[in-house]
PDB file of C-alpha atoms (C1' of nucleotides) in Angstrom:
ATOM      1  CA  MET V1233      64.149 110.691  90.668  1.00  0.00           C
ATOM      2  CA  ASP V1234      65.927 110.026  87.372  1.00  0.00           C
ATOM      3  CA  THR V1235      65.735 106.840  85.283  1.00  0.00           C
ATOM      4  CA  LEU V1236      68.681 104.461  85.780  1.00  0.00           C
ATOM      5  CA  ALA V1237      69.867 101.222  84.201  1.00  0.00           C
ATOM      6  CA  VAL V1238      71.296  98.737  86.717  1.00  0.00           C
ATOM      7  CA  ILE V1239      73.456  96.137  84.995  1.00  0.00           C
ATOM      8  CA  ASP V1240      75.114  92.849  85.869  1.00  0.00           C
ATOM      9  CA  PHE V1241      77.254  90.488  83.763  1.00  0.00           C
ATOM     10  CA  GLU V1242      78.146  86.852  84.279  1.00  0.00           C
ATOM     11  CA  THR V1243      81.421  86.062  82.542  1.00  0.00           C
ATOM     12  CA  THR V1244      84.018  83.365  81.969  1.00  0.00           C
ATOM     13  CA  GLY V1245      86.651  85.230  84.027  1.00  0.00           C
ATOM     14  CA  MET V1246      87.788  88.464  85.603  1.00  0.00           C
ATOM     15  CA  SER V1247      89.082  90.561  82.738  1.00  0.00           C
ATOM     16  CA  PRO V1248      88.208  90.989  79.058  1.00  0.00           C
ATOM     17  CA  GLY V1249      91.813  92.092  78.586  1.00  0.00           C
ATOM     18  CA  GLN V1250      92.833  88.544  79.478  1.00  0.00           C
ATOM     19  CA  GLY V1251      90.337  86.936  77.098  1.00  0.00           C
ATOM     20  CA  ALA V1252      87.331  86.597  79.416  1.00  0.00           C
ATOM     21  CA  ARG V1253      83.942  86.944  77.734  1.00  0.00           C
ATOM     22  CA  ALA V1254      80.421  87.620  78.936  1.00  0.00           C
ATOM     23  CA  THR V1255      78.011  84.683  79.272  1.00  0.00           C
ATOM     24  CA  GLU V1256      74.895  86.499  80.502  1.00  0.00           C
ATOM     25  CA  ILE V1257      73.678  90.079  80.809  1.00  0.00           C
ATOM     26  CA  ALA V1258      70.799  91.588  82.756  1.00  0.00           C
ATOM     27  CA  VAL V1259      69.625  95.191  82.963  1.00  0.00           C
ATOM     28  CA  VAL V1260      66.814  96.511  85.126  1.00  0.00           C
ATOM     29  CA  LEU V1261      65.412  99.984  84.579  1.00  0.00           C
ATOM     30  CA  LEU V1262      64.668 101.990  87.730  1.00  0.00           C
ATOM     31  CA  ARG V1263      62.241 104.879  87.583  1.00  0.00           C
ATOM     32  CA  GLY V1264      60.560 106.647  90.484  1.00  0.00           C
ATOM     33  CA  GLY V1265      62.108 104.181  92.918  1.00  0.00           C
ATOM     34  CA  CYS V1266      60.638 101.132  91.170  1.00  0.00           C
ATOM     35  CA  VAL V1267      61.820  98.551  88.628  1.00  0.00           C
ATOM     36  CA  VAL V1268      59.811  99.418  85.522  1.00  0.00           C
ATOM     37  CA  ASP V1269      61.463  97.143  82.930  1.00  0.00           C
ATOM     38  CA  ARG V1270      63.975  94.286  82.591  1.00  0.00           C
ATOM     39  CA  TYR V1271      66.293  92.875  79.913  1.00  0.00           C
ATOM     40  CA  GLN V1272      68.026  89.527  80.416  1.00  0.00           C
ATOM     41  CA  SER V1273      69.739  87.099  78.070  1.00  0.00           C
ATOM     42  CA  LEU V1274      72.395  84.431  77.939  1.00  0.00           C
ATOM     43  CA  MET V1275      74.887  85.214  75.178  1.00  0.00           C
ATOM     44  CA  ASN V1276      76.982  82.917  72.993  1.00  0.00           C
ATOM     45  CA  THR V1277      80.476  84.287  72.384  1.00  0.00           C
ATOM     46  CA  GLY V1278      81.986  80.896  71.529  1.00  0.00           C
ATOM     47  CA  ALA V1279      84.110  81.130  74.691  1.00  0.00           C
ATOM     48  CA  TRP V1280      84.573  78.096  76.939  1.00  0.00           C
ATOM     49  CA  VAL V1281      83.154  78.272  80.472  1.00  0.00           C
ATOM     50  CA  PRO V1282      85.620  76.849  83.040  1.00  0.00           C
ATOM     51  CA  PRO V1283      84.187  74.288  85.515  1.00  0.00           C
ATOM     52  CA  PHE V1284      84.644  76.670  88.446  1.00  0.00           C
ATOM     53  CA  ILE V1285      82.573  79.341  86.734  1.00  0.00           C
ATOM     54  CA  GLU V1286      79.956  76.759  85.702  1.00  0.00           C
ATOM     55  CA  GLU V1287      79.677  75.748  89.361  1.00  0.00           C
ATOM     56  CA  LEU V1288      79.512  79.394  90.527  1.00  0.00           C
ATOM     57  CA  THR V1289      76.903  80.653  88.079  1.00  0.00           C
ATOM     58  CA  GLY V1290      75.073  77.524  86.973  1.00  0.00           C
ATOM     59  CA  ILE V1291      75.684  78.639  83.373  1.00  0.00           C
ATOM     60  CA  SER V1292      77.056  75.684  81.391  1.00  0.00           C
ATOM     61  CA  ASN V1293      78.720  75.366  77.999  1.00  0.00           C
ATOM     62  CA  ALA V1294      75.668  73.389  76.831  1.00  0.00           C
ATOM     63  CA  MET V1295      73.345  76.262  77.821  1.00  0.00           C
ATOM     64  CA  LEU V1296      75.447  78.726  75.823  1.00  0.00           C
ATOM     65  CA  GLU V1297      75.414  76.566  72.692  1.00  0.00           C
ATOM     66  CA  ASP V1298      71.698  77.361  72.349  1.00  0.00           C
ATOM     67  CA  ALA V1299      72.032  81.031  73.399  1.00  0.00           C
ATOM     68  CA  PRO V1300      71.694  83.884  70.882  1.00  0.00           C
ATOM     69  CA  PRO V1301      74.933  85.345  69.477  1.00  0.00           C
ATOM     70  CA  ALA V1302      76.649  87.938  71.655  1.00  0.00           C
ATOM     71  CA  VAL V1303      76.557  90.643  68.960  1.00  0.00           C
ATOM     72  CA  ARG V1304      72.777  90.424  68.694  1.00  0.00           C
ATOM     73  CA  VAL V1305      72.343  90.425  72.481  1.00  0.00           C
ATOM     74  CA  MET V1306      74.628  93.429  72.978  1.00  0.00           C
ATOM     75  CA  ARG V1307      72.865  95.431  70.280  1.00  0.00           C
ATOM     76  CA  GLU V1308      69.514  94.659  71.915  1.00  0.00           C
ATOM     77  CA  ALA V1309      70.905  95.605  75.341  1.00  0.00           C
ATOM     78  CA  ALA V1310      72.341  98.855  73.956  1.00  0.00           C
ATOM     79  CA  GLU V1311      68.949  99.725  72.460  1.00  0.00           C
ATOM     80  CA  PHE V1312      67.276  98.870  75.759  1.00  0.00           C
ATOM     81  CA  VAL V1313      69.654 101.091  77.775  1.00  0.00           C
ATOM     82  CA  GLY V1314      69.969 104.005  75.320  1.00  0.00           C
ATOM     83  CA  ASN V1315      71.552 107.003  77.056  1.00  0.00           C
ATOM     84  CA  THR V1316      70.289 106.057  80.514  1.00  0.00           C
ATOM     85  CA  PRO V1317      72.906 106.513  83.282  1.00  0.00           C
ATOM     86  CA  MET V1318      74.142 103.156  84.558  1.00  0.00           C
ATOM     87  CA  VAL V1319      74.731 101.542  87.942  1.00  0.00           C
ATOM     88  CA  ALA V1320      76.540  98.333  88.921  1.00  0.00           C
ATOM     89  CA  HIS V1321      78.070  96.687  91.986  1.00  0.00           C
ATOM     90  CA  ASN V1322      81.839  97.027  91.557  1.00  0.00           C
ATOM     91  CA  ALA V1323      81.100  99.036  88.422  1.00  0.00           C
ATOM     92  CA  ALA V1324      84.688  98.888  87.171  1.00  0.00           C
ATOM     93  CA  PHE V1325      84.151  95.183  86.447  1.00  0.00           C
ATOM     94  CA  ASP V1326      80.830  95.482  84.596  1.00  0.00           C
ATOM     95  CA  ARG V1327      81.952  98.658  82.793  1.00  0.00           C
ATOM     96  CA  ARG V1328      84.976  96.816  81.323  1.00  0.00           C
ATOM     97  CA  PHE V1329      82.767  93.991  80.014  1.00  0.00           C
ATOM     98  CA  TRP V1330      80.088  96.438  78.776  1.00  0.00           C
ATOM     99  CA  ASP V1331      82.707  98.410  76.853  1.00  0.00           C
ATOM    100  CA  ALA V1332      84.455  95.297  75.489  1.00  0.00           C
ATOM    101  CA  GLU V1333      81.319  93.455  74.359  1.00  0.00           C
ATOM    102  CA  LEU V1334      79.756  96.669  72.956  1.00  0.00           C
ATOM    103  CA  SER V1335      82.913  97.313  70.970  1.00  0.00           C
ATOM    104  CA  ARG V1336      82.706  93.826  69.423  1.00  0.00           C
ATOM    105  CA  ALA V1337      79.112  94.675  68.456  1.00  0.00           C
ATOM    106  CA  GLY V1338      80.235  97.930  66.808  1.00  0.00           C
ATOM    107  CA  ARG V1339      78.840 100.207  69.523  1.00  0.00           C
ATOM    108  CA  GLU V1340      80.253 102.591  72.153  1.00  0.00           C
ATOM    109  CA  ARG V1341      79.229 103.423  75.695  1.00  0.00           C
ATOM    110  CA  ARG V1342      77.459 106.762  76.017  1.00  0.00           C
ATOM    111  CA  GLN V1343      76.978 107.178  79.762  1.00  0.00           C
ATOM    112  CA  ALA V1344      78.684 107.136  83.155  1.00  0.00           C
ATOM    113  CA  PHE V1345      78.552 104.252  85.640  1.00  0.00           C
ATOM    114  CA  ALA V1346      77.835 104.715  89.343  1.00  0.00           C
ATOM    115  CA  CYS V1347      79.168 102.055  91.728  1.00  0.00           C
ATOM    116  CA  THR V1348      77.155 100.632  94.623  1.00  0.00           C
ATOM    117  CA  LEU V1349      80.321  99.058  96.081  1.00  0.00           C
ATOM    118  CA  LEU V1350      82.079 102.439  96.455  1.00  0.00           C
ATOM    119  CA  LEU V1351      78.883 104.046  97.775  1.00  0.00           C
ATOM    120  CA  ALA V1352      78.201 101.192 100.219  1.00  0.00           C
ATOM    121  CA  ARG V1353      81.709 101.447 101.693  1.00  0.00           C
ATOM    122  CA  ARG V1354      80.784 105.009 102.675  1.00  0.00           C
ATOM    123  CA  VAL V1355      77.117 104.589 103.586  1.00  0.00           C
ATOM    124  CA  TYR V1356      77.396 101.174 105.322  1.00  0.00           C
ATOM    125  CA  PRO V1357      80.944 101.280 106.818  1.00  0.00           C
ATOM    126  CA  ASP V1358      79.938  98.798 109.545  1.00  0.00           C
ATOM    127  CA  ALA V1359      78.670  96.040 107.206  1.00  0.00           C
ATOM    128  CA  PRO V1360      80.421  92.667 107.781  1.00  0.00           C
ATOM    129  CA  ASP V1361      81.809  93.001 104.241  1.00  0.00           C
ATOM    130  CA  HIS V1362      80.748  94.770 101.064  1.00  0.00           C
ATOM    131  CA  LYS V1363      79.779  91.833  98.875  1.00  0.00           C
ATOM    132  CA  LEU V1364      76.446  92.428  97.139  1.00  0.00           C
ATOM    133  CA  ALA V1365      74.486  89.696  98.978  1.00  0.00           C
ATOM    134  CA  THR V1366      75.926  90.687 102.365  1.00  0.00           C
ATOM    135  CA  LEU V1367      74.956  94.330 101.855  1.00  0.00           C
ATOM    136  CA  VAL V1368      71.430  93.401 100.799  1.00  0.00           C
ATOM    137  CA  ARG V1369      71.024  91.336 103.994  1.00  0.00           C
ATOM    138  CA  HIS V1370      72.738  94.007 106.136  1.00  0.00           C
ATOM    139  CA  ALA V1371      70.402  96.710 104.860  1.00  0.00           C
ATOM    140  CA  GLY V1372      67.319  94.527 105.345  1.00  0.00           C
ATOM    141  CA  LEU V1373      66.542  94.539 101.618  1.00  0.00           C
ATOM    142  CA  PRO V1374      64.792  91.694  99.775  1.00  0.00           C
ATOM    143  CA  MET V1375      66.975  88.959  98.226  1.00  0.00           C
ATOM    144  CA  ALA V1376      66.156  88.193  94.593  1.00  0.00           C
ATOM    145  CA  GLY V1377      66.503  84.701  93.119  1.00  0.00           C
ATOM    146  CA  ARG V1378      69.760  82.814  92.653  1.00  0.00           C
ATOM    147  CA  ALA V1379      72.898  84.828  93.413  1.00  0.00           C
ATOM    148  CA  HIS V1380      75.448  84.848  90.596  1.00  0.00           C
ATOM    149  CA  ARG V1381      72.771  84.910  87.929  1.00  0.00           C
ATOM    150  CA  ALA V1382      72.653  88.219  86.107  1.00  0.00           C
ATOM    151  CA  LEU V1383      69.006  89.162  86.628  1.00  0.00           C
ATOM    152  CA  ALA V1384      68.971  88.299  90.344  1.00  0.00           C
ATOM    153  CA  ASP V1385      72.197  90.234  90.929  1.00  0.00           C
ATOM    154  CA  ALA V1386      70.955  93.228  88.902  1.00  0.00           C
ATOM    155  CA  GLU V1387      67.701  93.236  90.922  1.00  0.00           C
ATOM    156  CA  MET V1388      69.696  93.128  94.177  1.00  0.00           C
ATOM    157  CA  ALA V1389      72.026  95.911  93.004  1.00  0.00           C
ATOM    158  CA  ALA V1390      68.954  97.996  92.119  1.00  0.00           C
ATOM    159  CA  SER V1391      67.513  97.336  95.569  1.00  0.00           C
ATOM    160  CA  LEU V1392      70.849  98.263  97.154  1.00  0.00           C
ATOM    161  CA  TRP V1393      70.987 101.492  95.139  1.00  0.00           C
ATOM    162  CA  LEU V1394      67.551 102.463  96.456  1.00  0.00           C
ATOM    163  CA  GLY V1395      68.612 101.520  99.999  1.00  0.00           C
ATOM    164  CA  ILE V1396      71.743 103.680  99.764  1.00  0.00           C
ATOM    165  CA  ARG V1397      69.700 106.532  98.381  1.00  0.00           C
ATOM    166  CA  ARG V1398      67.182 106.194 101.218  1.00  0.00           C
ATOM    167  CA  VAL V1399      69.969 106.411 103.832  1.00  0.00           C
ATOM    168  CA  LEU V1400      71.381 109.521 102.170  1.00  0.00           C
ATOM    169  CA  VAL V1401      67.954 111.191 102.231  1.00  0.00           C
ATOM    170  CA  GLU V1402      66.867 110.110 105.713  1.00  0.00           C
ATOM    171  CA  ARG V1403      70.150 110.097 107.672  1.00  0.00           C
ATOM    172  CA  TYR V1404      72.161 112.728 105.809  1.00  0.00           C
ATOM    173  CA  ARG V1405      69.241 114.923 104.668  1.00  0.00           C
ATOM    174  CA  LEU V1406      70.538 114.905 101.094  1.00  0.00           C
ATOM    175  CA  ALA V1407      67.695 116.242  98.955  1.00  0.00           C
ATOM    176  CA  ASP V1408      66.714 114.051  95.976  1.00  0.00           C
ATOM    177  CA  PRO V1409      70.213 112.679  95.202  1.00  0.00           C
ATOM    178  CA  ASP V1410      70.588 111.984  91.485  1.00  0.00           C
ATOM    179  CA  HIS V1411      73.044 109.811  89.531  1.00  0.00           C
ATOM    180  CA  ALA V1412      75.573 112.607  89.021  1.00  0.00           C
ATOM    181  CA  THR V1413      75.554 113.471  92.730  1.00  0.00           C
ATOM    182  CA  LEU V1414      76.130 109.860  93.740  1.00  0.00           C
ATOM    183  CA  CYS V1415      78.917 109.530  91.159  1.00  0.00           C
ATOM    184  CA  ALA V1416      80.624 112.470  92.887  1.00  0.00           C
ATOM    185  CA  LEU V1417      79.835 111.106  96.346  1.00  0.00           C
ATOM    186  CA  GLN V1418      81.483 107.729  95.622  1.00  0.00           C
ATOM    187  CA  GLY V1419      84.842 109.511  95.418  1.00  0.00           C
ATOM    188  CA  VAL V1420      84.516 111.350  98.722  1.00  0.00           C
ATOM    189  CA  PRO V1421      87.132 110.155 101.268  1.00  0.00           C
ATOM    190  CA  ARG V1422      85.664 107.626 103.674  1.00  0.00           C
ATOM    191  CA  GLY V1423      84.666 109.262 106.945  1.00  0.00           C
ATOM    192  CA  GLU V1424      84.092 112.620 105.276  1.00  0.00           C
ATOM    193  CA  LEU V1425      80.650 111.831 103.921  1.00  0.00           C
ATOM    194  CA  ALA V1426      78.655 113.972 106.382  1.00  0.00           C
ATOM    195  CA  ALA V1427      81.025 116.926 105.976  1.00  0.00           C
ATOM    196  CA  TRP V1428      80.908 116.663 102.175  1.00  0.00           C
ATOM    197  CA  ILE V1429      77.116 116.573 102.154  1.00  0.00           C
ATOM    198  CA  GLY V1430      76.988 119.459 104.615  1.00  0.00           C
ATOM    199  CA  ARG V1431      79.221 121.605 102.394  1.00  0.00           C
ATOM    200  CA  ARG V1432      77.198 120.636  99.335  1.00  0.00           C
ATOM    201  CA  SER V1433      73.855 121.385 101.001  1.00  0.00           C
ATOM    202  CA  GLY V1434      75.153 124.718 102.278  1.00  0.00           C
ATOM    203  CA  ALA V1435      76.472 125.762  98.864  1.00  0.00           C
TER     204      ALA V1435
ATOM    205  C1'  DT K  64     110.876  81.534  81.932  1.00  0.00           C
ATOM    206  C1'  DG K  65     107.440  83.370  84.410  1.00  0.00           C
ATOM    207  C1'  DC K  66     103.939  86.103  84.593  1.00  0.00           C
ATOM    208  C1'  DC K  67      99.283  87.275  83.405  1.00  0.00           C
ATOM    209  C1'  DA K  68      92.776  92.367  86.196  1.00  0.00           C
ATOM    210  C1'  DG K  69      92.346  96.563  87.981  1.00  0.00           C
ATOM    211  C1'  DG K  70      90.870 100.113  90.907  1.00  0.00           C
ATOM    212  C1'  DC K  71      89.888 101.314  95.641  1.00  0.00           C
ATOM    213  C1'  DC K  72      91.622 101.835 100.180  1.00  0.00           C
ATOM    214  C1'  DC K  73      93.916 100.801 104.539  1.00  0.00           C
ATOM    215  C1'  DT K  74      98.300 100.904 107.083  1.00  0.00           C
ATOM    216  C1'  DC K  75     103.036  98.238 110.194  1.00  0.00           C
ATOM    217  C1'  DT K  76     102.220 104.307 104.048  1.00  0.00           C
ATOM    218  C1'  DT K  77     103.573 107.948 100.684  1.00  0.00           C
ATOM    219  C1'  DT K  78     110.665 105.602  97.590  1.00  0.00           C
ATOM    220  C1'  DA K  79     104.915  99.934  99.333  1.00  0.00           C
ATOM    221  C1'  DG K  80     102.311  96.102 100.068  1.00  0.00           C
ATOM    222  C1'  DG K  81      98.291  93.669 100.407  1.00  0.00           C
ATOM    223  C1'  DG K  82      93.142  92.853 101.093  1.00  0.00           C
ATOM    224  C1'  DC K  83      88.699  93.618  98.985  1.00  0.00           C
ATOM    225  C1'  DC K  84      85.279  93.115  95.212  1.00  0.00           C
ATOM    226  C1'  DT K  85      83.581  91.594  90.659  1.00  0.00           C
ATOM    227  C1'  DT K  86      83.424  86.145  87.575  1.00  0.00           C
TER     228       DT K  86
END
DNA sequence: TGCCAGGCCCTCTTTAGGGCCTT
């Protein structure tokens, strides 16, 4: 099983293209099916946190005043991740913030993101919905700390990744699925998962 | 002035519209 970096951002809004900035980052490293290391930090970008976001995440403007500068945090996070393939829940969101904040720190992304949301829609089609916390409960996985804090959400996304992987191995007989395989699998049309795996296994 | 995310994915679809998911 390859080493993976599961990431989660808390932010001031939905899109860096509309001026939203990151407020907190967490990365957990998965190796051999276990969390082997963690990086977590608040980050001060100078951006204002709207009251709704403060209520959602518990991250206040006062907390960010004392946080380390975003450039330093992103450089540390980039060193921590290196070239390790990445995973996130609704990866398009975290990938946009990773790219935007890295760029401000003078760095560039070097690896692909896999998405537990796209995978879960295929592997758990009967879940009540495909929010991270719902999927963790649905799959009988352990909850981790306060939802909408970066480290707890990254831990839950890591747990979900391992749960998805376990279903693929046990139910679909997919041998040792790696990051690249799951990146391909997340684009398979819904309902065609078994057929796709069958063709792949027979190839 | 009015609008402002974006990609996936379903359906009352494909010459479109709207819900889901992330904060």
